[in-house]
mmCIF file of C-alpha atoms in Angstrom:
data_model
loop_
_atom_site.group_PDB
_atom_site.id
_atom_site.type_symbol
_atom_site.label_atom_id
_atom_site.label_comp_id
_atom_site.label_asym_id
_atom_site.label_seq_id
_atom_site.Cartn_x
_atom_site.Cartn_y
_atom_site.Cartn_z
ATOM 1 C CA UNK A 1 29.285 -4.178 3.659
ATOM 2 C CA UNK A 2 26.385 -2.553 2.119
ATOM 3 C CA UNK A 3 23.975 -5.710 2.954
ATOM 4 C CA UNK A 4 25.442 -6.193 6.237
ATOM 5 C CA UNK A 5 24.442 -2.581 6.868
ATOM 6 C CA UNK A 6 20.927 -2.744 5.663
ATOM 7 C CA UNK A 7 20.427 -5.787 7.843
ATOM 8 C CA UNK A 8 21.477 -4.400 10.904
ATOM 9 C CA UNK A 9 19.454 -1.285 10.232
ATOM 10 C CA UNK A 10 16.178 -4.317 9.629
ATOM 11 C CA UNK A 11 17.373 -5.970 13.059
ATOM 12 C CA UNK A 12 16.863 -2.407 14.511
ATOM 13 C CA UNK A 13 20.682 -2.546 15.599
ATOM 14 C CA UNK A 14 20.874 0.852 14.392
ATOM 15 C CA UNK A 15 24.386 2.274 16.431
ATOM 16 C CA UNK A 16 26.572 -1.070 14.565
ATOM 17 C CA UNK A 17 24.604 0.215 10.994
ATOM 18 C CA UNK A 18 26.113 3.696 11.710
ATOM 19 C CA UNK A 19 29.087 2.888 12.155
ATOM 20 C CA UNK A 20 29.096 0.919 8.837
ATOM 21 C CA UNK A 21 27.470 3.264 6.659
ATOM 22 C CA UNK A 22 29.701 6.242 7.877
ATOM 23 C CA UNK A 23 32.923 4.411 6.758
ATOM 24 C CA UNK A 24 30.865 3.044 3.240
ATOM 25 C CA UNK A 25 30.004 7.137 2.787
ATOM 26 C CA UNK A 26 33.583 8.111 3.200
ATOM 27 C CA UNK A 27 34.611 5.475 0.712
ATOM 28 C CA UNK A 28 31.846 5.725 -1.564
ATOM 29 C CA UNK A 29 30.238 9.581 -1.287
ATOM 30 C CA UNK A 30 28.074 9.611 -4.819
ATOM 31 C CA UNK A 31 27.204 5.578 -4.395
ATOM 32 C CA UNK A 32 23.667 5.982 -5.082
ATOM 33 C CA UNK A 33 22.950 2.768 -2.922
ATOM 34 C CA UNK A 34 25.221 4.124 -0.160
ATOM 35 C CA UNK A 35 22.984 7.151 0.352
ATOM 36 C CA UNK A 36 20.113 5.199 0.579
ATOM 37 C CA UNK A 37 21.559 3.099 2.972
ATOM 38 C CA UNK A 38 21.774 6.495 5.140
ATOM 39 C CA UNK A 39 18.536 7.629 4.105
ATOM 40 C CA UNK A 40 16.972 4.483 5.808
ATOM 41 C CA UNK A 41 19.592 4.752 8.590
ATOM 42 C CA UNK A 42 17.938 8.021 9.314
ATOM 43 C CA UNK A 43 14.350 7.030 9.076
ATOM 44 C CA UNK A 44 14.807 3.978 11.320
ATOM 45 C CA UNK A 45 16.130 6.353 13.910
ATOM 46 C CA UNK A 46 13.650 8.680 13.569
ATOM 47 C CA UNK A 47 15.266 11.302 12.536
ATOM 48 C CA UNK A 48 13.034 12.926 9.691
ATOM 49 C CA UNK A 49 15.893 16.091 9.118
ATOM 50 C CA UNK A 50 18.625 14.436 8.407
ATOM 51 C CA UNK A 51 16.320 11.690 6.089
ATOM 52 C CA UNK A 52 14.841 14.253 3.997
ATOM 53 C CA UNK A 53 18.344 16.469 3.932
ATOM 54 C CA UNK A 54 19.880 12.992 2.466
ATOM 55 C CA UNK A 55 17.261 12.247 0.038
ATOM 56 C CA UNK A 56 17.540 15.805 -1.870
ATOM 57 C CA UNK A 57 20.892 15.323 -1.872
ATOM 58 C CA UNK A 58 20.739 11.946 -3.172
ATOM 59 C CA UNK A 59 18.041 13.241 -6.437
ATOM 60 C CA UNK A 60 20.847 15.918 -6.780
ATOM 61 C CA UNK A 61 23.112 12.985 -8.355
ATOM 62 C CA UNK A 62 20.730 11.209 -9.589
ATOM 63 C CA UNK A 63 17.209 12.851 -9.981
ATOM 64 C CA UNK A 64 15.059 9.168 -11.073
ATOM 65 C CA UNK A 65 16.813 7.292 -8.231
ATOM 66 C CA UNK A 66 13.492 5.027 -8.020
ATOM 67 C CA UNK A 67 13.904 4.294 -3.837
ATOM 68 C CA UNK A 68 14.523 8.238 -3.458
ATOM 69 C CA UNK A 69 11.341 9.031 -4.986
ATOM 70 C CA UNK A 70 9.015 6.763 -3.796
ATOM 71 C CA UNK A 71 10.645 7.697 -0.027
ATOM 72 C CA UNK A 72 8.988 10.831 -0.806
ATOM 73 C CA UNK A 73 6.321 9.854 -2.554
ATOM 74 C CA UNK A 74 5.286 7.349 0.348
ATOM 75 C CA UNK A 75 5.601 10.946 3.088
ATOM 76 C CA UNK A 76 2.808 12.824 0.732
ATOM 77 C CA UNK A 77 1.129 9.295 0.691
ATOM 78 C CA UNK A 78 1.240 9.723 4.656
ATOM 79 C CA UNK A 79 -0.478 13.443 4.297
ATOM 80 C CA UNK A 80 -2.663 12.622 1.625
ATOM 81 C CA UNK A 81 -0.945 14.714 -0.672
ATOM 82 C CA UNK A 82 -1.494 12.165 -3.787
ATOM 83 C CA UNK A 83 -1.576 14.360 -6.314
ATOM 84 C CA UNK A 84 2.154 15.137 -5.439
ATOM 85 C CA UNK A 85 3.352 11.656 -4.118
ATOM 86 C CA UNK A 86 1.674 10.838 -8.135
ATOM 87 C CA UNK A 87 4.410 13.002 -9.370
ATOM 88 C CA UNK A 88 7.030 11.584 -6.948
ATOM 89 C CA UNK A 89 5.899 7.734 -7.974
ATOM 90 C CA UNK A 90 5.894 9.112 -11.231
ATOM 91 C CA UNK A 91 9.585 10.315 -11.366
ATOM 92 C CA UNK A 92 10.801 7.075 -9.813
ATOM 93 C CA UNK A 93 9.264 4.752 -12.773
ATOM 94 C CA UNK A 94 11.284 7.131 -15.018
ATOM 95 C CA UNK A 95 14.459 5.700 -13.662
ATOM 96 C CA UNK A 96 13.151 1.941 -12.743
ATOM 97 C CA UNK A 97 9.559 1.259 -15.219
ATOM 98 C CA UNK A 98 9.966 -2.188 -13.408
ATOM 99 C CA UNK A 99 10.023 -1.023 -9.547
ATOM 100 C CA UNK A 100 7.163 -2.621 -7.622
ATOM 101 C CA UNK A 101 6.775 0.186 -5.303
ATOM 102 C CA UNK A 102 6.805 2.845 -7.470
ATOM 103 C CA UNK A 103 4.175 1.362 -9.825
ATOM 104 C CA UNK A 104 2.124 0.363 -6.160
ATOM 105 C CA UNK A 105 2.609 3.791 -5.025
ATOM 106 C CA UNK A 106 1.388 5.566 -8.593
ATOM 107 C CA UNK A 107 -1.198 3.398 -8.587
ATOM 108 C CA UNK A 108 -3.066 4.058 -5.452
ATOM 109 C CA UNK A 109 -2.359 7.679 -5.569
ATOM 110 C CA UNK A 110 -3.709 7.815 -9.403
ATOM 111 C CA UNK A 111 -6.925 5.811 -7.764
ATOM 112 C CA UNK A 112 -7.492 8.550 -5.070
ATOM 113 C CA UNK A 113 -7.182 11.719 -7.757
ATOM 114 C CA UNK A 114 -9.808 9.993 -9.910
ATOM 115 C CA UNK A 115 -7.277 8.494 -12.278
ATOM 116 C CA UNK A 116 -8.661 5.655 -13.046
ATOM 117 C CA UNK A 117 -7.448 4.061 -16.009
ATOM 118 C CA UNK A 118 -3.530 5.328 -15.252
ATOM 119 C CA UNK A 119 -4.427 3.230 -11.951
ATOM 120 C CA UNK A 120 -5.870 0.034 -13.477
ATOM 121 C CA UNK A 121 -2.884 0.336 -15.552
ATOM 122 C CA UNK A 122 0.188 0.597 -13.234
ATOM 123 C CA UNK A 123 -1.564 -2.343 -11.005
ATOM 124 C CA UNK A 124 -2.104 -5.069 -13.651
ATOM 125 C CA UNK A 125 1.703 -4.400 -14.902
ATOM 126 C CA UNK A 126 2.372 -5.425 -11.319
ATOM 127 C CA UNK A 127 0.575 -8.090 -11.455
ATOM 128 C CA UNK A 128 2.579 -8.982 -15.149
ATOM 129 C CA UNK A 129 6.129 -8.709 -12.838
ATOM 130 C CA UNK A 130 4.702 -10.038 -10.010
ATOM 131 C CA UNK A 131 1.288 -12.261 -10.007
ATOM 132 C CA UNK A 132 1.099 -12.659 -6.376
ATOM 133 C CA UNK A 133 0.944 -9.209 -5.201
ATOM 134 C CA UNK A 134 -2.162 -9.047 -3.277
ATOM 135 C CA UNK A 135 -2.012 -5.224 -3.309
ATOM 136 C CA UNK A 136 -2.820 -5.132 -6.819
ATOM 137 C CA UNK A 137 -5.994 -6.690 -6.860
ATOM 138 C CA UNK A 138 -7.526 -5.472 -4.057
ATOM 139 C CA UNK A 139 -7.181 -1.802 -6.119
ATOM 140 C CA UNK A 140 -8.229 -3.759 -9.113
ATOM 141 C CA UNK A 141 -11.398 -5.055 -7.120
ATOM 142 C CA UNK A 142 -11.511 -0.749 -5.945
ATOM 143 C CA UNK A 143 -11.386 0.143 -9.497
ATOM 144 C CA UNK A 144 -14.258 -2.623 -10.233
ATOM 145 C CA UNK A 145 -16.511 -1.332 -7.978
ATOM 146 C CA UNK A 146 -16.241 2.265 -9.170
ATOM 147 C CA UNK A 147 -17.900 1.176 -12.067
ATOM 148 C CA UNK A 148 -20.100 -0.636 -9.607
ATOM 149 C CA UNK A 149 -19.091 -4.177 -11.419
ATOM 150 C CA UNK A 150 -18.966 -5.867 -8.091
ATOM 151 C CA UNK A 151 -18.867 -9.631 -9.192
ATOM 152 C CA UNK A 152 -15.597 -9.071 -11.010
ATOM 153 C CA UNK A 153 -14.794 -6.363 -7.805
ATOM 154 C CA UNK A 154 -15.510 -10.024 -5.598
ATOM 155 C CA UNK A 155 -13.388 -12.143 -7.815
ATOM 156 C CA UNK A 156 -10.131 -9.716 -7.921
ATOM 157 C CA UNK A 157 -10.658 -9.395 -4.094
ATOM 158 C CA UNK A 158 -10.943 -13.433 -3.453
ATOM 159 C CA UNK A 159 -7.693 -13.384 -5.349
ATOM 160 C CA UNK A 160 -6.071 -11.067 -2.741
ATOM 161 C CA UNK A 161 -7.534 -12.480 0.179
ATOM 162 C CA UNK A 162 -6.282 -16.094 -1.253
ATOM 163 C CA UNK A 163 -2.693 -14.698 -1.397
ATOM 164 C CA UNK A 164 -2.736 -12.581 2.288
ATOM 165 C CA UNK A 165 -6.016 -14.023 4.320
ATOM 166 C CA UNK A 166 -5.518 -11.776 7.227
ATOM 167 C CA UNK A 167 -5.176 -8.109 5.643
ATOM 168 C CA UNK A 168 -8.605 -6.060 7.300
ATOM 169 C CA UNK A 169 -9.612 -3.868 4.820
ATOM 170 C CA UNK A 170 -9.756 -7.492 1.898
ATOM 171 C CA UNK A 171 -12.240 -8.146 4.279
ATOM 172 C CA UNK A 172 -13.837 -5.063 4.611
ATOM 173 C CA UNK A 173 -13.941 -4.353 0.937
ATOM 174 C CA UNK A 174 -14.910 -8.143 0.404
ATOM 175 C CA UNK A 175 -18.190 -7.870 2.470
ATOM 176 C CA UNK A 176 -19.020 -4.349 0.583
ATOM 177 C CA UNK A 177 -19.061 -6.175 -2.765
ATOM 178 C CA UNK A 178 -21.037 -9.132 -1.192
ATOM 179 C CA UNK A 179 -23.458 -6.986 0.587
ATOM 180 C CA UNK A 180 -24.349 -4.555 -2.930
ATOM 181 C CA UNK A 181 -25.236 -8.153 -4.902
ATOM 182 C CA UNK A 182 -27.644 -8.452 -2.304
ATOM 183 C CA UNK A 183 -25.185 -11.320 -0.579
ATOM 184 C CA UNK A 184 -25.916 -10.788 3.465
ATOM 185 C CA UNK A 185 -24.796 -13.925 4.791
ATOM 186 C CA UNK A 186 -21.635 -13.961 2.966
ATOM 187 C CA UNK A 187 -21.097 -9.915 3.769
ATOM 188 C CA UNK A 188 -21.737 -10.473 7.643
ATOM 189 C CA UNK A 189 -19.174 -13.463 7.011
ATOM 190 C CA UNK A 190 -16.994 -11.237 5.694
ATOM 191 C CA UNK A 191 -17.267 -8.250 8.042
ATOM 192 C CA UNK A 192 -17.063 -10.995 11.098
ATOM 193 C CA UNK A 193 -13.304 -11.999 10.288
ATOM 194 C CA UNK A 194 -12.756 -8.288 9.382
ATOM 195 C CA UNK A 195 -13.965 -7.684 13.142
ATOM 196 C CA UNK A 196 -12.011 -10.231 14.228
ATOM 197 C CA UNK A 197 -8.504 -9.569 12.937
ATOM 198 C CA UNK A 198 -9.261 -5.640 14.319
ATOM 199 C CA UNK A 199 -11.803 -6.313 17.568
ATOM 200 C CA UNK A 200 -10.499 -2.419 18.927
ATOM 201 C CA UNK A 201 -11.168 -0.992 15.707
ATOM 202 C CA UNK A 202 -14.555 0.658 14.958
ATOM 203 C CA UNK A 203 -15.381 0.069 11.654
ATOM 204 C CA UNK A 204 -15.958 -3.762 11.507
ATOM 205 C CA UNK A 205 -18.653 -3.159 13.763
ATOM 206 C CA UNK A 206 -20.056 -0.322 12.244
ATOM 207 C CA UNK A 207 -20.804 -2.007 9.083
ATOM 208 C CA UNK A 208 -22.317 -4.979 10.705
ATOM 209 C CA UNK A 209 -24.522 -3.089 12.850
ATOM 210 C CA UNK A 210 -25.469 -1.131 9.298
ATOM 211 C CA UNK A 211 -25.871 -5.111 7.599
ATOM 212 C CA UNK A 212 -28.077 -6.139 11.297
ATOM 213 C CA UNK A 213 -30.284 -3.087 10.707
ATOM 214 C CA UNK A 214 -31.124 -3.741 7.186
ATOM 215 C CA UNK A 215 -32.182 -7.243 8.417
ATOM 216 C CA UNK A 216 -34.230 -5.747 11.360
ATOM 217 C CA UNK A 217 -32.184 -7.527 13.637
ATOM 218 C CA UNK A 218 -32.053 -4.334 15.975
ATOM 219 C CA UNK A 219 -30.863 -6.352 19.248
ATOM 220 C CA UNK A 220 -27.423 -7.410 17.596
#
């Protein structure tokens, strides 16, 4: 019942789901799963109230619950709150030092408060559970080019780009690493398929135009 719920809250058939998860709550009220069943129920339909009234009730019973946390985590993610959604991802590992999202989700927020190494960390034990997570080393190519070490920045992004080919900002970051080892033709490469998989999106062209300059080819 509980995966026949969650898939007809993925296949958007969201009335059917509530129907479901109303009769699993009645049967099971402290089933940790069960409340996150109507935690998603709620954010599927939208209804950000009821999701967030359902989550603190859920981290009542069970403060680590790992989805709980990085459910909130992933909202402060959404306002840029990272230092917060750091505490949130944080909380979540306590319960689960395994989950994928949480250690995603500490990760990028330790890499936007400056936390460096606690980011380089949580990303290659993802890559340890899961060596095909693109994620990860696209923020381990981020991390290389902080310490402006862009060949091994270029390698870690190749590796993402090999796993997901069609993710814009690979590409993006991929042609800034090219372009600082003095790389143009493989940057505009780059920044051309980064256009291409966003052609209404500004910043593909921006950073050509900045690559065209540089060249002196003012025209293009």
């Amino acid at each position: 019942q509980l995966i026949y719920a969650s898939l007809l809250v993925s296949a958007g058939k969201l009335d059917e789901a509530s129907e479901v998860t109303d009769k699993l709550l009645a049967s099971h009220p402290e089933n940790s799963d069960v409340m996150m069943l109507s935690v998603m129920l709620a954010k599927a339909s939208g209804d950000s109230a009821t999701k967030n009234a359902k989550l603190k009730e859920l981290l009542k019973t069970d403060p680590t619950n790992s989805d709980a946390n990085v459910a909130l985590a992933d909202d402060q993610m959404l306002k840029r709150n990272y230092k917060l959604a750091g505490q949130y991802y944080r909380k979540g590992l306590e319960g689960d030092p395994n989950h994928i999202d949480a250690l995603s989700g500490y990760g990028q927020a330790s890499y936007y408060t400056g936390d460096d190494r606690a980011s380089r960390s949580a990303f290659n034990k993802i890559l340890e559970l899961d060596p095909d997570n693109s994620i990860a080393y696209s923020f381990l190519g981020k991390l290389d080019a902080v310490d402006e070490n862009y060949y091994s920045a270029t390698k870690n992004i190749e590796k993402a780009i090999a796993i997901d080919d069609d993710i814009f900002d690979y590409w993006l970051d991929y042609g800034q690493y090219l372009r600082y080892q003095g790389k143009f033709q493989e940057a505009e490469k780059a920044w051309t398929r980064a256009k291409d998989l966003r052609p209404d999106f500004f910043l593909g062209y921006a950073y050509l135009a900045g690559l065209y300059e540089e060249q002196n080819r003012f025209d293009e």
